[in-house]
PDB file of C-alpha atoms in Angstrom:
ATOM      1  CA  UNK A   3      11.942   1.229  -1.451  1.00  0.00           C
ATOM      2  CA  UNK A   4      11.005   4.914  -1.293  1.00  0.00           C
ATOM      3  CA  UNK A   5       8.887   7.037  -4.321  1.00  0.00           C
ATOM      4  CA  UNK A   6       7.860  10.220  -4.291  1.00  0.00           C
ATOM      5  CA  UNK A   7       5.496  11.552  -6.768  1.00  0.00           C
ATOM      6  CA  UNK A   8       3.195  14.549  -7.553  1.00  0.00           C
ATOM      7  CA  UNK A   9      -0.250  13.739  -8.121  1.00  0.00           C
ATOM      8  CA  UNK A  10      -2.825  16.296  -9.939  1.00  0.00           C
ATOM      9  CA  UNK A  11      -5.668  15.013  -7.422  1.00  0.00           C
ATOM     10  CA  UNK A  12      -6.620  16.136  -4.028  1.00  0.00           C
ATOM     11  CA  UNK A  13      -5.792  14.943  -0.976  1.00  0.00           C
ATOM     12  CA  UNK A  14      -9.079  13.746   0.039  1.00  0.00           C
ATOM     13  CA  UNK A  15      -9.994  11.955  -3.442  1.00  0.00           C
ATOM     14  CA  UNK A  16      -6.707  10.315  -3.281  1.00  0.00           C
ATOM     15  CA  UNK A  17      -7.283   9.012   0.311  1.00  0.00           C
ATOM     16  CA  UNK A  18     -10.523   7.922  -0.640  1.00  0.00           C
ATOM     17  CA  UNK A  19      -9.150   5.570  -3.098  1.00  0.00           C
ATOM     18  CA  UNK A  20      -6.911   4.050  -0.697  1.00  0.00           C
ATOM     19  CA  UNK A  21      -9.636   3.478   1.823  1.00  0.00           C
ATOM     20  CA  UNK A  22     -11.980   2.224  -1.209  1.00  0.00           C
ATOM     21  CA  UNK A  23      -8.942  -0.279  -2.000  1.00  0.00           C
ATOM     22  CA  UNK A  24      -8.886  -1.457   1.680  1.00  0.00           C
ATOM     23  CA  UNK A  25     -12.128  -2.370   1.075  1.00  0.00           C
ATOM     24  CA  UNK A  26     -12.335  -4.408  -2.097  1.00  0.00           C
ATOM     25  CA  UNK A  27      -8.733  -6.202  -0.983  1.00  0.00           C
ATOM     26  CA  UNK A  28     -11.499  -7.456   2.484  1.00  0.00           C
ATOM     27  CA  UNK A  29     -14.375  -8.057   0.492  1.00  0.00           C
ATOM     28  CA  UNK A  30     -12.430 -10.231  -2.197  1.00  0.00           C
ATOM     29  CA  UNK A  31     -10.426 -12.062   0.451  1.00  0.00           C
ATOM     30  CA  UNK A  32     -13.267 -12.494   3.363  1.00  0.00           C
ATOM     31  CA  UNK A  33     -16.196 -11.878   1.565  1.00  0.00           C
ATOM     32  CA  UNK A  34     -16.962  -9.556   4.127  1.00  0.00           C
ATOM     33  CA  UNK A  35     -18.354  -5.722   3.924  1.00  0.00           C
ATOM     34  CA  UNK A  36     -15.956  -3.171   5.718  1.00  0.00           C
ATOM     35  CA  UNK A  37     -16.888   0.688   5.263  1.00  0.00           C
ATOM     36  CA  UNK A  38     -14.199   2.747   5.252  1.00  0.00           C
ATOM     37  CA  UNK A  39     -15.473   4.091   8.909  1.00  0.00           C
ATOM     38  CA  UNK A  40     -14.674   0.375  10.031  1.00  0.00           C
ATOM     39  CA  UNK A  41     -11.013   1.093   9.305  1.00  0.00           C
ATOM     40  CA  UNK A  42      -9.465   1.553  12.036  1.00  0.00           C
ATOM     41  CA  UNK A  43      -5.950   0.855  13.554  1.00  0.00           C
ATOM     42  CA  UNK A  44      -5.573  -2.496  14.516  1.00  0.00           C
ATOM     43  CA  UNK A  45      -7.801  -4.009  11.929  1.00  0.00           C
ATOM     44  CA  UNK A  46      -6.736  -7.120  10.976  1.00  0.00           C
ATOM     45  CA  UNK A  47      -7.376 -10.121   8.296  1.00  0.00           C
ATOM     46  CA  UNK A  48      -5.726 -12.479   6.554  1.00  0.00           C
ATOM     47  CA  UNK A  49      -5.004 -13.064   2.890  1.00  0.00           C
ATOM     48  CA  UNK A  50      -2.970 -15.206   0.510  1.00  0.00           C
ATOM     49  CA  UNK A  51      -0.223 -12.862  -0.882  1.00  0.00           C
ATOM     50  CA  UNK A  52       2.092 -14.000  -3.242  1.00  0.00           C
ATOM     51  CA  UNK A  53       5.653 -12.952  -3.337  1.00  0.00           C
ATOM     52  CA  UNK A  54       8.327 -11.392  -5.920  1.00  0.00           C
ATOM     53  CA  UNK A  55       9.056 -14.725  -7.021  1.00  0.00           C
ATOM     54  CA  UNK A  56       5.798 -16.379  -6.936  1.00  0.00           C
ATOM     55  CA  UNK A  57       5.248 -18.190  -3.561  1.00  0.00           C
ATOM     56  CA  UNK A  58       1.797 -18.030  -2.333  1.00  0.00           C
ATOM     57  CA  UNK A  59       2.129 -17.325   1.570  1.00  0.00           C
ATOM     58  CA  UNK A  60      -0.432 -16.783   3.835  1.00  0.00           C
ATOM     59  CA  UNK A  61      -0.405 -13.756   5.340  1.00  0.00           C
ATOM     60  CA  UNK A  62      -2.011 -11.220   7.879  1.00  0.00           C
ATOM     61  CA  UNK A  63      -2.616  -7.820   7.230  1.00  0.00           C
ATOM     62  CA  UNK A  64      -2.522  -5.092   9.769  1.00  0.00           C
ATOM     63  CA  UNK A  65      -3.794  -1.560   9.460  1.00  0.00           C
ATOM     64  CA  UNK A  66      -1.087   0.122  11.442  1.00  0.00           C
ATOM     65  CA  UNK A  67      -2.091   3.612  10.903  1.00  0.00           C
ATOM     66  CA  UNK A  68      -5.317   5.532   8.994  1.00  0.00           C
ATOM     67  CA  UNK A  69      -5.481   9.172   9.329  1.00  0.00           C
ATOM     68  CA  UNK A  70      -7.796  10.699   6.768  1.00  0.00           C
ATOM     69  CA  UNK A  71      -6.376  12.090   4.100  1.00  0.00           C
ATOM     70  CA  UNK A  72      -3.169  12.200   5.187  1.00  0.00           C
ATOM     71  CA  UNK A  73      -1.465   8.764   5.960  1.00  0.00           C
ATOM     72  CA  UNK A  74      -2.098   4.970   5.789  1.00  0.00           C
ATOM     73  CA  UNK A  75       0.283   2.524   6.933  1.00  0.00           C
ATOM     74  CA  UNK A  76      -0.171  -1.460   6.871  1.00  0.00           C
ATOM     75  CA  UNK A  77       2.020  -4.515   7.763  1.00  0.00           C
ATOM     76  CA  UNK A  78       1.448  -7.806   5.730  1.00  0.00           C
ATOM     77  CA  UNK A  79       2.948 -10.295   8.429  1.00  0.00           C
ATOM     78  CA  UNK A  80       3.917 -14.026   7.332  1.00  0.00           C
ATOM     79  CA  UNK A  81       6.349 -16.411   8.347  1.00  0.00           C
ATOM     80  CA  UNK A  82       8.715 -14.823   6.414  1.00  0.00           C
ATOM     81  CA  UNK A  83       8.628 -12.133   7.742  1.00  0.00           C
ATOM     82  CA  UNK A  84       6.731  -8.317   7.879  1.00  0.00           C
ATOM     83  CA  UNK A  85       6.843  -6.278   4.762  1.00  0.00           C
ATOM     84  CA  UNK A  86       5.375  -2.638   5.666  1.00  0.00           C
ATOM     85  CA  UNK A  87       3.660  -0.159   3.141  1.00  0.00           C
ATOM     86  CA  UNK A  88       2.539   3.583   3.925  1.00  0.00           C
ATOM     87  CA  UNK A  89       1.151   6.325   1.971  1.00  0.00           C
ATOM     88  CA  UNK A  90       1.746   9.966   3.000  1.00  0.00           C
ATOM     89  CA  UNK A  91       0.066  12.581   1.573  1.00  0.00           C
ATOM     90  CA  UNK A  92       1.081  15.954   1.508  1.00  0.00           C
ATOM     91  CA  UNK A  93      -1.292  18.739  -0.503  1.00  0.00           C
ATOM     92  CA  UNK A  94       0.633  21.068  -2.287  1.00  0.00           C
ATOM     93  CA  UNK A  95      -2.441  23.083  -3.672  1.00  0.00           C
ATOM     94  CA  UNK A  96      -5.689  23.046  -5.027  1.00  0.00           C
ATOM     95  CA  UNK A  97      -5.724  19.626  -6.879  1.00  0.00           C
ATOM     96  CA  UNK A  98      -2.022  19.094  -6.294  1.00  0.00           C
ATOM     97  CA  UNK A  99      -0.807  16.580  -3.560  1.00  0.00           C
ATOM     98  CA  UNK A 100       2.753  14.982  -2.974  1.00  0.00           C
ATOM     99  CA  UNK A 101       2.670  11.193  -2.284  1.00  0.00           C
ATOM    100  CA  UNK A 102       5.512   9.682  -0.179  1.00  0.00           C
ATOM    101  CA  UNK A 103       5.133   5.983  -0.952  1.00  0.00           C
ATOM    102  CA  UNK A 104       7.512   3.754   1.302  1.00  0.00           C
ATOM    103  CA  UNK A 105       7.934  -0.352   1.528  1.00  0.00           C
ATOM    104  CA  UNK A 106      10.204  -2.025   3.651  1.00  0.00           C
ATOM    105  CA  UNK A 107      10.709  -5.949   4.991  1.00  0.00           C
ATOM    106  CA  UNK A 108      12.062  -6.961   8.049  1.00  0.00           C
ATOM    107  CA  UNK A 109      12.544 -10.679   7.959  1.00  0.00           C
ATOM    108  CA  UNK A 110      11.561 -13.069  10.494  1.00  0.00           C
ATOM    109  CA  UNK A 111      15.035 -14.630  10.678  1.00  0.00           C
ATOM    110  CA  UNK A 112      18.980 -13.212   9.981  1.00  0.00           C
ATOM    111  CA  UNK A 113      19.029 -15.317   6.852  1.00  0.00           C
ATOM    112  CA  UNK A 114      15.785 -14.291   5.017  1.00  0.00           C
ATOM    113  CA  UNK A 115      16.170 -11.155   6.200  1.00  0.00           C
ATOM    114  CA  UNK A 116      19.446 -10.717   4.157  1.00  0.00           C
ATOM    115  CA  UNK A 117      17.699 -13.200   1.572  1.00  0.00           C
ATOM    116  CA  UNK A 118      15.567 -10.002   1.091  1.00  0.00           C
ATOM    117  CA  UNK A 119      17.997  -7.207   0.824  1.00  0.00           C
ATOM    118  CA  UNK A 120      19.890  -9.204  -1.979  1.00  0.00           C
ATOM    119  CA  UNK A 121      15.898  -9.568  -3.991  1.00  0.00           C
ATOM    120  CA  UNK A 122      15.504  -5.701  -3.305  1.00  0.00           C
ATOM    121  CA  UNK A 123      18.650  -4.763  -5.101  1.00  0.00           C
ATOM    122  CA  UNK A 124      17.859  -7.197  -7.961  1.00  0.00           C
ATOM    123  CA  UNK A 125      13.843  -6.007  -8.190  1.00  0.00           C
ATOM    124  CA  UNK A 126      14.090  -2.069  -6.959  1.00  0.00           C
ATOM    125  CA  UNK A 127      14.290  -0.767 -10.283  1.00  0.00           C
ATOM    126  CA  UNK A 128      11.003  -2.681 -11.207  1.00  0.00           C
ATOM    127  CA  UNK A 129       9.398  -2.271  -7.625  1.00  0.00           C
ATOM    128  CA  UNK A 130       9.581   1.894  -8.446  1.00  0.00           C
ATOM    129  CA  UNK A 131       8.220   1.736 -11.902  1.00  0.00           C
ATOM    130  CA  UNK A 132       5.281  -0.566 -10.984  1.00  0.00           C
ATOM    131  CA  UNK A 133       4.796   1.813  -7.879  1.00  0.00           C
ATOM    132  CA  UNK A 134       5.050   4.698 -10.362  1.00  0.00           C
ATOM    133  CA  UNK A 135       2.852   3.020 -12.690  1.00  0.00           C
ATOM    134  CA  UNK A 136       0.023   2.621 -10.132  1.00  0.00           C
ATOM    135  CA  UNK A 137       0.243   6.217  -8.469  1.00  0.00           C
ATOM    136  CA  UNK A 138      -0.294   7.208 -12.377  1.00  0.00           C
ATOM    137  CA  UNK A 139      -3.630   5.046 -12.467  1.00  0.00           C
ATOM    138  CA  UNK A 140      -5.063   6.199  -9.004  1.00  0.00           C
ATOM    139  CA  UNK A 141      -4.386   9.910 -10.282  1.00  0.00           C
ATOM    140  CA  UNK A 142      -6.038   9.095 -13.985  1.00  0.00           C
ATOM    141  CA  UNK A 143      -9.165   7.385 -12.694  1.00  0.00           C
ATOM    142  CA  UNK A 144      -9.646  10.118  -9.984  1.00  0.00           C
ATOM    143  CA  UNK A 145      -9.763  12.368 -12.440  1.00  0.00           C
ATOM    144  CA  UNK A 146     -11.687  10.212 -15.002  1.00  0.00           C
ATOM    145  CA  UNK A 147     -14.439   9.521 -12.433  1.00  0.00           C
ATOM    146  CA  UNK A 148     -14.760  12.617 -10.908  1.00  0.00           C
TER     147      UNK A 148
END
């Protein structure tokens, strides 16, 4: 799944709130205290994630790449298999950035692997609007908070 979506925000706010996510996603699943400064490639924990169709799985999260403000990648590995996420950010102007939003999953086998191309086709519409959706929120309490 790919979205692409202007954001009235800079490119530095925007990262911020990324990094500040990071954070409170560790904090509420290790109840540990990582500073964005901590985040670095490689940095790994573990979580319980559920799916699309409500399976809790444990998984581990990867930070894959961080490069301030203009990319963060992560893999959220499980048995299933690895579903990827990565932000790029690409400022257009003062308080004007383009956000290139992209998931993918590679399954861990042939069979969930196709399993998960079928549940893409079926959820992609939604996937994009709830991706939408929260792009929209970032950029409105950036703004609200600033």
């Amino acid at each position: 799944m790919h979205v692409e979506k202007v954001l009235k925000v800079g490119a530095e706010e925007f990262f911020e709130q990324i990094s500040h996510s990071v954070e409170q996603d560790i904090y509420a699943t290790t109840n540990k205290k990582v500073k964005v400064d901590q985040l670095k490639e490689g940095f790994t924990y573990e979580k319980n994630l559920n799916n699309k169709v409500g399976k809790s799985n444990r998984v581990t999260v990867e930070i894959v790449e961080i490069h301030s403000p203009s990319s963060y990648i992560a893999k959220f590995m499980s048995r299933d298999g690895t579903n990827t996420i990565s932000y790029r950010i690409e400022e257009l102007g003062p308080q004007q950035i383009k956000v290139y939003y992209q998931e993918d999953f590679k399954g861990a086998t042939k069979a969930k692997n196709l399993n998960a191309k079928i549940m893409q086709l079926l959820y992609n519409f939604n996937s994009k609007k709830r991706t939408n959706k929260l792009l929209c929120n970032i950029e409105t309490y950036i703004i609200d908070n600033r």
